[in-house]
Short mmCIF file of C-alpha atoms in Angstrom, two decimals:
data_model
loop_
_atom_site.label_atom_id
_atom_site.label_comp_id
_atom_site.label_asym_id
_atom_site.label_seq_id
_atom_site.Cartn_x
_atom_site.Cartn_y
_atom_site.Cartn_z
CA MET R 1 -23.86 -64.99 48.57
CA ALA R 2 -23.26 -64.05 44.93
CA GLU R 3 -19.70 -64.00 43.69
CA PRO R 4 -18.37 -60.68 42.44
CA ASN R 5 -18.12 -60.20 38.71
CA SER R 6 -14.75 -61.64 37.72
CA SER R 7 -14.72 -59.69 34.42
CA PHE R 8 -14.21 -56.38 36.21
CA LYS R 9 -10.57 -55.35 36.29
CA PRO R 10 -9.47 -52.20 38.05
CA ILE R 11 -7.55 -49.81 35.82
CA LYS R 12 -4.65 -47.89 37.22
CA PRO R 13 -4.83 -44.18 36.53
CA LYS R 14 -2.49 -42.55 34.07
CA LEU R 15 -0.63 -40.05 36.16
CA LYS R 16 0.33 -36.91 34.33
CA PRO R 17 4.10 -36.53 33.98
CA LYS R 18 5.78 -33.55 35.53
CA PRO R 19 6.05 -30.64 33.10
CA ARG R 20 9.43 -30.31 31.46
CA THR R 21 9.03 -26.67 30.53
CA PRO R 22 11.67 -24.45 32.10
CA LYS R 23 10.80 -21.96 34.77
CA GLN R 24 9.66 -18.54 33.69
CA THR R 25 12.36 -15.92 33.46
CA PRO R 26 11.89 -12.67 35.40
CA GLU R 27 11.17 -10.87 32.14
CA SER R 28 8.52 -13.42 31.10
CA LYS R 29 6.90 -12.98 34.51
CA TYR R 30 6.92 -9.24 33.97
CA TRP R 31 5.17 -9.37 30.58
CA SER R 32 2.76 -12.06 31.83
CA SER R 33 1.76 -9.79 34.72
CA PHE R 34 -0.25 -7.66 32.27
CA LYS R 35 -3.75 -9.05 32.77
CA THR R 36 -5.50 -8.95 29.40
CA HIS R 37 -8.98 -7.42 29.07
CA GLN R 38 -10.96 -7.60 25.84
CA ILE R 39 -12.72 -4.50 24.54
CA PRO R 40 -15.03 -5.81 21.78
CA ASP R 41 -17.46 -4.24 19.31
CA LEU R 42 -15.18 -1.58 17.78
CA ILE R 43 -16.87 -2.33 14.43
CA SER R 44 -13.79 -2.75 12.23
CA SER R 45 -10.02 -3.12 12.16
CA ILE R 46 -8.13 -0.98 14.70
CA THR R 47 -5.67 0.87 12.46
CA SER R 48 -3.60 2.66 15.12
CA LEU R 49 -3.12 3.05 18.88
CA THR R 50 -1.42 5.98 20.57
CA PHE R 51 -0.86 6.97 24.22
CA SER R 52 -0.86 10.48 25.63
CA PRO R 53 2.58 11.61 26.88
CA SER R 54 1.03 13.32 29.94
CA PRO R 55 -0.35 11.45 33.00
CA PRO R 56 -2.57 9.53 33.50
CA HIS R 57 -1.72 8.57 29.89
CA PRO R 58 -5.10 7.96 28.21
CA PHE R 59 -4.89 6.13 24.90
CA ALA R 60 -6.71 6.60 21.60
CA ALA R 61 -7.81 3.93 19.12
CA THR R 62 -8.83 4.61 15.51
CA HIS R 63 -11.40 2.34 13.89
CA SER R 64 -13.93 2.80 11.12
CA THR R 65 -14.91 6.51 11.03
CA SER R 66 -14.37 7.04 14.76
CA LEU R 67 -11.64 7.96 17.21
CA LYS R 68 -12.14 6.68 20.77
CA ILE R 69 -10.16 7.85 23.79
CA PHE R 70 -9.95 5.38 26.70
CA ASN R 71 -9.36 5.86 30.41
CA PRO R 72 -6.26 3.82 31.42
CA GLN R 73 -7.64 3.06 34.92
CA THR R 74 -11.12 1.81 33.98
CA LEU R 75 -10.30 0.82 30.36
CA SER R 76 -13.65 2.31 29.33
CA PRO R 77 -14.08 4.94 26.57
CA SER R 78 -14.07 8.45 28.02
CA SER R 79 -14.93 10.20 24.74
CA THR R 80 -15.65 9.42 21.10
CA ILE R 81 -14.95 11.68 18.11
CA SER R 82 -17.02 10.81 15.04
CA SER R 83 -16.72 13.91 12.84
CA PHE R 84 -14.97 12.06 10.01
CA SER R 85 -16.22 11.42 6.49
CA ASP R 86 -13.98 8.40 5.86
CA VAL R 87 -12.06 5.67 7.70
CA VAL R 88 -9.70 7.08 10.34
CA SER R 89 -6.16 5.84 9.68
CA SER R 90 -3.91 7.40 12.34
CA ALA R 91 -3.86 9.60 15.44
CA SER R 92 -1.21 11.35 17.54
CA PHE R 93 -1.29 13.26 20.85
CA ARG R 94 0.54 16.55 21.25
CA CYS R 95 3.38 16.52 23.78
CA ASP R 96 1.21 18.17 26.49
CA GLY R 97 -1.71 15.76 25.90
CA LEU R 98 -4.23 18.60 25.40
CA LEU R 99 -4.66 18.19 21.63
CA ILE R 100 -4.92 15.16 19.38
CA ALA R 101 -4.56 15.07 15.59
CA ALA R 102 -6.24 12.44 13.42
CA SER R 103 -6.16 11.66 9.70
CA ASP R 104 -8.60 9.78 7.48
CA LEU R 105 -8.60 8.19 4.03
CA SER R 106 -10.18 11.27 2.42
CA GLY R 107 -6.83 13.07 2.83
CA LEU R 108 -8.02 15.37 5.63
CA ILE R 109 -6.13 15.95 8.90
CA GLN R 110 -8.05 17.38 11.89
CA VAL R 111 -6.80 18.66 15.25
CA PHE R 112 -9.15 18.31 18.24
CA ASP R 113 -9.27 19.51 21.81
CA VAL R 114 -9.13 16.33 23.91
CA LYS R 115 -11.50 17.54 26.64
CA THR R 116 -14.21 19.22 24.54
CA ARG R 117 -13.71 17.19 21.30
CA THR R 118 -13.94 20.49 19.38
CA PRO R 119 -12.20 20.50 15.96
CA LEU R 120 -9.65 23.35 16.07
CA ARG R 121 -7.78 22.97 12.77
CA LYS R 122 -8.34 21.24 9.43
CA LEU R 123 -5.26 20.58 7.33
CA ARG R 124 -6.01 20.04 3.63
CA SER R 125 -3.21 19.42 1.15
CA HIS R 126 -2.86 15.66 0.55
CA THR R 127 -4.54 14.49 -2.66
CA ARG R 128 -4.74 10.82 -1.59
CA PRO R 129 -5.50 8.98 1.69
CA VAL R 130 -3.30 9.97 4.64
CA ARG R 131 -1.83 6.89 6.36
CA PHE R 132 0.13 8.39 9.25
CA LEU R 133 0.75 11.59 11.16
CA LYS R 134 2.98 12.35 14.11
CA TYR R 135 3.56 15.17 16.57
CA PRO R 136 7.20 15.82 17.64
CA LEU R 137 8.10 14.93 21.21
CA HIS R 138 8.97 18.50 22.27
CA ASP R 139 7.20 20.72 19.71
CA LYS R 140 3.60 21.96 19.96
CA LEU R 141 3.41 23.81 16.64
CA HIS R 142 4.29 21.29 13.94
CA LEU R 143 3.47 17.77 12.79
CA VAL R 144 4.46 15.49 9.93
CA SER R 145 2.16 13.39 7.73
CA GLY R 146 2.37 11.02 4.77
CA GLY R 147 0.04 9.04 2.57
CA ASP R 148 -0.76 7.33 -0.69
CA ASP R 149 0.39 10.33 -2.75
CA ALA R 150 4.01 9.36 -1.78
CA VAL R 151 4.55 12.86 -0.30
CA VAL R 152 5.68 13.62 3.27
CA LYS R 153 4.46 17.00 4.53
CA TYR R 154 5.78 19.08 7.42
CA TRP R 155 2.93 21.25 8.75
CA ASP R 156 2.59 24.52 10.61
CA VAL R 157 -0.57 23.59 12.55
CA ALA R 158 -1.50 27.13 13.60
CA SER R 159 -1.67 28.46 10.02
CA GLU R 160 -2.96 25.16 8.54
CA THR R 161 -0.26 25.24 5.84
CA PRO R 162 2.48 22.75 4.88
CA LEU R 163 5.91 24.31 5.37
CA LEU R 164 7.75 21.57 3.48
CA GLU R 165 6.91 18.84 0.99
CA LEU R 166 9.49 16.07 1.35
CA LEU R 167 9.71 14.22 -1.97
CA GLY R 168 11.65 11.02 -2.58
CA HIS R 169 9.43 8.03 -1.97
CA ARG R 170 8.17 6.23 -5.08
CA ASP R 171 5.22 4.41 -3.48
CA TYR R 172 2.67 4.76 -0.65
CA VAL R 173 4.11 6.28 2.54
CA ARG R 174 2.70 4.12 5.36
CA CYS R 175 4.47 5.11 8.58
CA GLY R 176 6.77 7.59 10.27
CA ASP R 177 8.20 8.77 13.58
CA PHE R 178 9.98 11.78 15.09
CA SER R 179 13.35 11.49 16.76
CA PRO R 180 13.14 11.50 20.59
CA VAL R 181 16.19 13.80 20.80
CA SER R 182 15.36 16.31 18.03
CA HIS R 183 12.00 17.72 16.94
CA GLU R 184 13.50 18.59 13.53
CA THR R 185 14.43 15.04 12.49
CA CYS R 186 11.96 12.39 11.40
CA VAL R 187 11.99 9.05 9.63
CA THR R 188 9.39 7.64 7.19
CA GLY R 189 8.75 4.20 5.70
CA SER R 190 7.14 3.37 2.37
CA TYR R 191 5.90 0.50 0.23
CA ASP R 192 8.89 1.18 -2.07
CA HIS R 193 10.91 -0.83 0.57
CA THR R 194 12.88 2.25 1.69
CA VAL R 195 13.15 4.08 5.00
CA LYS R 196 14.26 7.70 4.70
CA LEU R 197 15.66 10.06 7.33
CA TRP R 198 14.62 13.72 6.93
CA ASP R 199 15.88 16.92 8.55
CA VAL R 200 13.55 19.88 8.09
CA ARG R 201 16.55 22.23 8.30
CA VAL R 202 18.13 20.78 5.14
CA THR R 203 17.51 23.01 2.14
CA GLY R 204 15.89 21.55 -0.94
CA SER R 205 13.84 19.05 1.11
CA LYS R 206 16.33 16.30 0.37
CA THR R 207 16.64 13.09 2.33
CA VAL R 208 19.55 12.87 4.76
CA MET R 209 19.88 9.08 4.71
CA GLU R 210 18.13 6.10 3.18
CA VAL R 211 18.07 2.36 3.97
CA ASN R 212 16.38 -0.50 2.14
CA HIS R 213 14.31 -2.86 4.31
CA GLY R 214 13.80 -5.34 1.45
CA LYS R 215 10.01 -5.53 1.87
CA PRO R 216 7.14 -3.00 1.95
CA VAL R 217 7.59 -1.11 5.22
CA GLU R 218 4.54 -1.25 7.51
CA SER R 219 5.88 0.46 10.66
CA VAL R 220 8.92 2.40 11.82
CA VAL R 221 9.91 3.73 15.25
CA PHE R 222 12.91 5.51 16.77
CA LEU R 223 14.51 3.78 19.73
CA PRO R 224 15.03 5.93 22.87
CA SER R 225 18.70 6.68 22.14
CA GLY R 226 17.76 8.47 18.92
CA GLY R 227 20.49 6.73 16.93
CA LEU R 228 18.75 3.39 16.31
CA VAL R 229 15.58 2.84 14.27
CA ALA R 230 13.37 -0.27 14.18
CA THR R 231 11.53 -1.04 10.93
CA ALA R 232 8.86 -3.67 10.23
CA GLY R 233 8.02 -5.17 6.86
CA GLY R 234 7.32 -8.64 5.58
CA ASN R 235 7.87 -11.09 8.43
CA SER R 236 10.93 -9.32 9.85
CA VAL R 237 11.80 -6.49 12.24
CA LYS R 238 15.18 -4.86 11.54
CA ILE R 239 17.31 -2.59 13.73
CA TRP R 240 19.32 0.10 11.90
CA ASP R 241 22.17 2.27 13.20
CA PHE R 242 21.61 5.67 11.58
CA ILE R 243 24.51 7.26 13.43
CA GLY R 244 26.80 4.60 11.99
CA GLY R 245 25.74 5.42 8.43
CA GLY R 246 22.60 3.30 8.11
CA LYS R 247 24.15 -0.05 9.00
CA MET R 248 21.74 -2.90 9.80
CA VAL R 249 22.44 -4.12 13.33
CA TYR R 250 20.08 -7.12 13.48
CA SER R 251 17.15 -8.72 11.70
CA MET R 252 14.52 -10.45 13.86
CA GLU R 253 12.44 -12.91 11.78
CA SER R 254 10.39 -14.60 14.50
CA HIS R 255 7.00 -13.83 12.91
CA THR R 256 5.53 -16.15 10.24
CA LYS R 257 3.37 -13.50 8.55
CA THR R 258 3.55 -9.77 7.87
CA VAL R 259 4.56 -7.61 10.85
CA THR R 260 2.02 -4.78 10.97
CA SER R 261 3.16 -2.55 13.84
CA VAL R 262 6.04 -1.99 16.26
CA CYS R 263 6.45 0.21 19.32
CA VAL R 264 8.91 0.70 22.17
CA GLY R 265 8.09 -0.70 25.61
CA ARG R 266 9.99 -0.49 28.84
CA VAL R 267 10.61 -3.12 31.49
CA GLY R 268 9.87 -1.93 35.03
CA LYS R 269 12.35 -0.45 37.47
CA GLU R 270 13.46 -3.83 38.75
CA ASN R 271 15.78 -4.17 35.75
CA VAL R 272 19.07 -2.57 36.74
CA GLU R 273 20.87 -2.38 33.39
CA GLU R 274 19.65 0.77 31.73
CA GLY R 275 20.84 -0.31 28.28
CA ARG R 276 18.47 -3.25 28.39
CA GLU R 277 15.40 -1.60 29.90
CA HIS R 278 13.68 -0.82 26.62
CA ARG R 279 12.24 -3.46 24.33
CA VAL R 280 10.80 -3.51 20.81
CA LEU R 281 7.23 -4.85 20.82
CA SER R 282 5.92 -6.15 17.48
CA VAL R 283 2.59 -7.61 16.31
CA GLY R 284 1.70 -9.33 13.05
CA LEU R 285 -0.96 -11.04 11.00
CA ASP R 286 0.07 -14.38 12.53
CA GLY R 287 -1.64 -13.27 15.78
CA TYR R 288 1.59 -13.12 17.80
CA MET R 289 3.04 -10.35 19.93
CA LYS R 290 6.83 -10.57 20.26
CA VAL R 291 9.07 -8.78 22.75
CA PHE R 292 12.57 -8.20 21.36
CA ASP R 293 15.53 -7.28 23.55
CA TYR R 294 17.76 -5.35 21.13
CA GLY R 295 20.50 -5.14 23.76
CA ARG R 296 21.00 -8.93 23.80
CA MET R 297 19.55 -9.44 20.29
CA LYS R 298 16.98 -12.07 21.28
CA VAL R 299 13.22 -12.54 21.61
CA THR R 300 12.46 -12.62 25.33
CA HIS R 301 8.67 -13.15 25.31
CA SER R 302 5.93 -14.25 22.91
CA MET R 303 2.16 -14.21 23.25
CA ARG R 304 -0.58 -15.56 20.94
CA PHE R 305 -3.94 -13.89 20.25
CA PRO R 306 -6.94 -15.39 18.40
CA ALA R 307 -7.00 -12.88 15.50
CA PRO R 308 -4.61 -11.06 13.14
CA LEU R 309 -3.10 -8.04 14.94
CA MET R 310 -2.91 -4.59 13.33
CA SER R 311 -1.54 -2.13 15.90
CA ILE R 312 0.18 -1.93 19.29
CA GLY R 313 0.86 0.77 21.88
CA PHE R 314 2.59 0.91 25.27
CA SER R 315 2.01 3.55 27.94
CA PRO R 316 4.96 5.70 29.06
CA ASP R 317 4.42 4.66 32.71
CA CYS R 318 4.64 0.92 31.82
CA GLY R 319 1.13 0.34 33.19
CA VAL R 320 -0.94 -0.46 30.09
CA ARG R 321 -0.30 -2.36 26.86
CA ALA R 322 -2.91 -2.10 24.09
CA ILE R 323 -3.16 -4.30 20.99
CA GLY R 324 -5.68 -3.79 18.16
CA SER R 325 -6.89 -6.67 15.97
CA SER R 326 -8.44 -6.90 12.52
CA ASN R 327 -11.86 -8.04 13.81
CA GLY R 328 -12.58 -4.97 15.95
CA VAL R 329 -11.45 -6.46 19.29
CA MET R 330 -8.85 -4.62 21.38
CA TYR R 331 -6.73 -6.58 23.86
CA VAL R 332 -5.65 -4.27 26.67
CA GLY R 333 -3.19 -5.57 29.24
CA LYS R 334 -3.08 -3.72 32.55
CA ARG R 335 -0.38 -4.20 35.17
CA LYS R 336 -1.23 -3.89 38.85
CA THR R 337 0.35 -1.00 40.71
CA LYS R 338 1.76 -1.22 44.23
CA GLU R 339 -1.32 0.49 45.67
CA GLU R 340 -3.62 -2.06 44.03
CA ASN R 341 -1.50 -4.94 45.37
CA VAL R 342 -1.67 -3.47 48.89
CA GLU R 343 -5.44 -3.03 48.64
CA SER R 344 -5.93 -6.59 47.39
CA GLY R 345 -3.75 -7.87 50.25
CA LEU R 346 -5.82 -5.97 52.80
CA ARG R 347 -9.05 -7.30 51.29
CA SER R 348 -7.74 -10.86 51.47
CA PHE R 349 -6.63 -10.30 55.10
CA TRP R 350 -10.03 -9.00 56.26
CA SER R 351 -11.88 -11.74 54.38
CA LEU R 352 -9.90 -14.60 55.96
CA GLY R 353 -12.66 -15.43 58.45
CA VAL R 354 -15.32 -15.40 55.75
CA GLU R 355 -13.27 -17.71 53.55
CA GLU R 356 -12.78 -20.22 56.37
CA GLU R 357 -16.47 -20.21 57.14
CA ARG R 358 -17.36 -20.66 53.46
CA ARG R 359 -15.11 -23.69 53.09
CA VAL R 360 -16.95 -25.69 55.73
CA MET R 361 -19.20 -28.17 53.90
CA ARG R 362 -22.32 -29.67 55.40
CA PRO R 363 -24.51 -32.55 54.10
CA SER R 364 -27.24 -30.05 53.35
CA TYR R 365 -25.02 -28.23 50.84
CA PHE R 366 -25.08 -29.04 47.14
CA ARG R 367 -21.27 -28.77 47.07
CA TYR R 368 -21.05 -31.58 49.62
CA PHE R 369 -22.12 -34.17 47.02
CA HIS R 370 -19.61 -32.90 44.43
CA ARG R 371 -16.55 -32.78 46.66
CA GLY R 372 -13.41 -34.38 45.36
CA GLN R 373 -14.43 -34.37 41.70
CA SER R 374 -11.58 -32.08 40.73
CA ASP R 375 -8.93 -34.08 42.62
CA LYS R 376 -6.21 -35.69 40.52
CA PRO R 377 -5.53 -39.45 40.89
CA LYS R 378 -2.65 -40.47 43.11
CA GLU R 379 -0.36 -43.47 43.22
CA GLY R 380 -2.34 -46.54 44.29
CA ASP R 381 -5.78 -45.19 43.25
CA TYR R 382 -7.95 -47.10 40.82
CA LEU R 383 -9.70 -45.28 38.05
CA VAL R 384 -13.04 -46.43 36.63
CA MET R 385 -13.23 -45.18 33.06
CA ARG R 386 -16.46 -43.64 31.82
CA PRO R 387 -17.45 -44.91 28.37
CA LYS R 388 -16.88 -42.30 25.72
CA LYS R 389 -19.92 -41.01 23.93
CA VAL R 390 -19.86 -41.99 20.27
CA LYS R 391 -20.25 -39.02 17.96
CA LEU R 392 -22.46 -40.01 15.04
CA ALA R 393 -22.29 -38.52 11.58
CA GLU R 394 -25.35 -36.81 10.11
CA HIS R 395 -26.30 -39.79 7.91
CA ASP R 396 -25.99 -42.18 10.87
CA LYS R 397 -28.38 -40.02 12.90
CA LEU R 398 -30.88 -40.01 10.03
CA LEU R 399 -30.62 -43.79 9.61
CA LYS R 400 -31.32 -44.25 13.32
CA LYS R 401 -34.50 -42.22 12.83
CA PHE R 402 -35.42 -44.32 9.71
CA ARG R 403 -35.29 -41.24 7.48
CA HIS R 404 -33.77 -43.24 4.64
CA LYS R 405 -34.07 -40.81 1.74
CA GLU R 406 -32.66 -37.90 3.77
CA ALA R 407 -29.72 -40.09 4.85
CA LEU R 408 -28.94 -40.97 1.22
CA VAL R 409 -29.16 -37.31 0.08
CA SER R 410 -27.03 -36.16 3.04
CA VAL R 411 -24.22 -38.60 2.30
CA LEU R 412 -24.33 -37.83 -1.45
CA GLY R 413 -23.70 -34.17 -0.65
CA ASN R 414 -20.59 -35.01 1.41
CA LYS R 415 -18.85 -36.63 -1.63
CA ASN R 416 -17.20 -39.39 0.41
CA PRO R 417 -17.55 -42.57 -1.69
CA GLU R 418 -16.93 -44.99 1.20
CA ASN R 419 -19.74 -43.41 3.25
CA VAL R 420 -22.10 -43.36 0.26
CA VAL R 421 -21.56 -47.05 -0.52
CA ALA R 422 -21.90 -47.95 3.18
CA VAL R 423 -25.28 -46.16 3.37
CA MET R 424 -26.42 -47.85 0.14
CA GLU R 425 -25.50 -51.28 1.52
CA GLU R 426 -27.42 -50.53 4.72
CA LEU R 427 -30.46 -49.49 2.66
CA VAL R 428 -30.17 -52.70 0.62
CA ALA R 429 -30.19 -54.70 3.87
CA ARG R 430 -33.32 -52.77 4.92
CA ARG R 431 -34.84 -53.21 1.42
CA LYS R 432 -35.32 -49.45 1.09
CA LEU R 433 -32.78 -48.44 -1.55
CA LEU R 434 -35.07 -48.64 -4.59
CA LYS R 435 -37.83 -46.91 -2.63
CA CYS R 436 -35.46 -44.04 -1.93
CA VAL R 437 -34.52 -43.84 -5.62
CA GLU R 438 -38.21 -43.55 -6.56
CA ASN R 439 -38.74 -40.62 -4.14
CA LEU R 440 -35.74 -38.51 -5.24
CA ASP R 441 -36.54 -35.23 -6.98
CA ASN R 442 -34.69 -34.19 -10.15
CA GLU R 443 -31.94 -32.28 -8.33
CA GLU R 444 -31.28 -35.14 -5.90
CA LEU R 445 -31.41 -37.63 -8.79
CA GLY R 446 -28.75 -35.54 -10.53
CA LEU R 447 -26.50 -35.94 -7.45
CA LEU R 448 -27.00 -39.72 -7.55
CA LEU R 449 -26.25 -39.93 -11.30
CA MET R 450 -23.16 -37.80 -10.86
CA PHE R 451 -21.93 -40.18 -8.14
CA LEU R 452 -22.66 -43.23 -10.30
CA GLN R 453 -20.87 -41.70 -13.29
CA LYS R 454 -17.78 -41.03 -11.14
CA TYR R 455 -17.51 -44.24 -9.10
CA SER R 456 -19.50 -47.01 -10.87
CA THR R 457 -16.37 -48.07 -12.83
CA VAL R 458 -14.16 -48.20 -9.71
CA PRO R 459 -13.46 -51.92 -9.16
CA ARG R 460 -14.20 -52.03 -5.41
CA PHE R 461 -17.58 -50.27 -5.87
CA SER R 462 -18.66 -51.58 -9.28
CA GLY R 463 -20.30 -54.76 -7.94
CA LEU R 464 -23.02 -52.72 -6.20
CA LEU R 465 -23.09 -49.58 -8.33
CA MET R 466 -23.42 -51.17 -11.78
CA GLY R 467 -26.52 -53.06 -10.69
CA LEU R 468 -27.91 -49.93 -9.04
CA THR R 469 -27.28 -47.93 -12.23
CA LYS R 470 -29.38 -50.37 -14.25
CA LYS R 471 -32.25 -50.15 -11.72
CA VAL R 472 -32.11 -46.32 -11.63
CA LEU R 473 -32.44 -46.17 -15.44
CA GLU R 474 -35.42 -48.53 -15.35
CA ILE R 475 -37.25 -46.74 -12.50
CA ARG R 476 -36.62 -43.08 -13.50
CA VAL R 477 -36.59 -43.31 -17.32
CA GLU R 478 -39.48 -40.86 -17.76
CA ASP R 479 -37.89 -38.22 -15.50
CA ILE R 480 -34.57 -38.56 -17.34
CA ARG R 481 -36.24 -38.06 -20.74
CA GLY R 482 -37.94 -34.89 -19.53
CA SER R 483 -34.79 -33.15 -18.21
CA GLU R 484 -31.84 -31.97 -20.31
CA ALA R 485 -29.58 -31.87 -17.25
CA LEU R 486 -30.32 -35.52 -16.42
CA LYS R 487 -29.79 -36.49 -20.08
CA GLY R 488 -26.33 -34.89 -19.88
CA GLN R 489 -25.58 -36.95 -16.75
CA ILE R 490 -26.63 -40.15 -18.58
CA ARG R 491 -24.40 -39.28 -21.55
CA ASN R 492 -21.45 -38.77 -19.19
CA LEU R 493 -22.27 -42.07 -17.48
CA LYS R 494 -22.40 -43.86 -20.84
CA ARG R 495 -19.02 -42.43 -21.85
CA SER R 496 -17.47 -43.58 -18.57
CA VAL R 497 -18.81 -47.13 -19.00
CA GLU R 498 -17.66 -47.29 -22.65
CA GLU R 499 -14.22 -46.06 -21.65
CA GLU R 500 -14.01 -48.73 -18.94
CA ILE R 501 -15.10 -51.45 -21.41
CA ARG R 502 -12.45 -50.29 -23.87
CA ILE R 503 -9.80 -50.47 -21.14
CA GLN R 504 -10.94 -53.99 -20.17
CA TYR R 505 -10.68 -55.15 -23.83
CA SER R 506 -7.17 -53.69 -24.06
CA LEU R 507 -6.17 -55.45 -20.84
CA GLN R 508 -7.52 -58.76 -22.16
CA GLU R 509 -5.52 -58.32 -25.38
CA LEU R 510 -2.38 -57.66 -23.35
CA GLN R 511 -3.11 -60.71 -21.22
CA GLY R 512 -3.47 -62.82 -24.38
CA ILE R 513 -0.08 -61.61 -25.60
CA ILE R 514 1.75 -62.03 -22.28
CA SER R 515 0.33 -65.45 -21.22
CA PRO R 516 2.07 -67.52 -24.02
CA LEU R 517 5.34 -65.69 -23.34
CA LEU R 518 5.13 -66.55 -19.66
CA ARG R 519 4.46 -70.22 -20.47
CA ILE R 520 7.45 -70.33 -22.84
CA ALA R 521 9.63 -68.69 -20.24
CA GLY R 522 8.46 -71.24 -17.64
CA ARG R 523 9.37 -74.19 -19.88
CA GLY R 524 12.80 -72.76 -20.55
#
């Protein structure tokens, strides 16, 4: 009976250590309960997201020259409005959810009926692109807008005329919001780093208060109390107390790139403390969404997405969270309601028998032969390692196929001198290097001469490359004479060699000077 192979040694499996990450907090579990669905193919960057104040709270996304309204239950588009001549920049629902206003970069503002998509009003007064517009929370007749002309306008929608022109910003006006407690007070943010508070009742259209964010302001939103305002610009989100005279309460600098949008979200009813129910949600170009608890002044949740984020919205019923990215993909998170949880529980209850029957494996099943492959190793098990597949570089694959010239050209294009010399040495061993040099066209020969000019004087490569340079000049002399580009390469190569010879002569002179001094010093 043959003896077993003594060279085989069983290898004990490397058991994965227990995770050291702390348990999820109740708030992290809440924000993680929003199951993310991707809505792709929205053509271009999603500039704004807004939810309807009235149930079932549909939401609108602006992208390219279109405005799409989505159903919050199915997350599918219920209607699309495309009657725009330029890129749509912002949208806002009226407080009853029956009308929606949208602005574009041509400076036009249009008001549409949500059900019929009929344009009802066209507001023309801005001379530059309009970047934001906003309906008040409890007013159906007015809206505010601002744009690249640095002017904030307060509109009477019915008559299509601006009632007030609020002047004071010195750069593009990018964002704004109405107070949740007063439909006559609004706040606007600009690229001049300032955030201004306006009251339409103040005569002379003067600003009531002004704060300096320190960076171009990308987004601004009132917090539910009406006295605090969150502003976003640069990589920071700042909370300001406007009732206390514009004092900065806190600066959250958790993002690593520009924060592009902020909104207010609300934690579900399980949170008892009313002062801490609302959160500031922010997104930025770093691809992160941050949840900021401004009651405790800390970031309570963070989530990463695979693209720069441009806009964010949160439904009033806490059921849907929508995030727009710069590549036309919208990430919509939907939270299960109690009814959906009950239905899923009933479905799992009635399908118990089916599940048990499905889990029974028989030798005639394909799954029978793959059982146990996903099991993790346990203490005392032996693990037989599978040899790792070696990933070959492109030139190694070509050498294995004996495509010598293509391997040489491929490695010359990668500009890695160690790989180039290694391939040349392999071709020398195969006695194919000079044959490859003969078959190179003028462009490929130029690559080779450029490599020789750069590395032939390097000491560790010169032993091979100087001899190869001499052979290349002998074999391809006619081609070099007929091409000005190749002549230029030869001139550069000659200068490099002459410079190296001059350096060697200088080193020999220094050696001749230093050697007698060293001998004298040794005798002393």
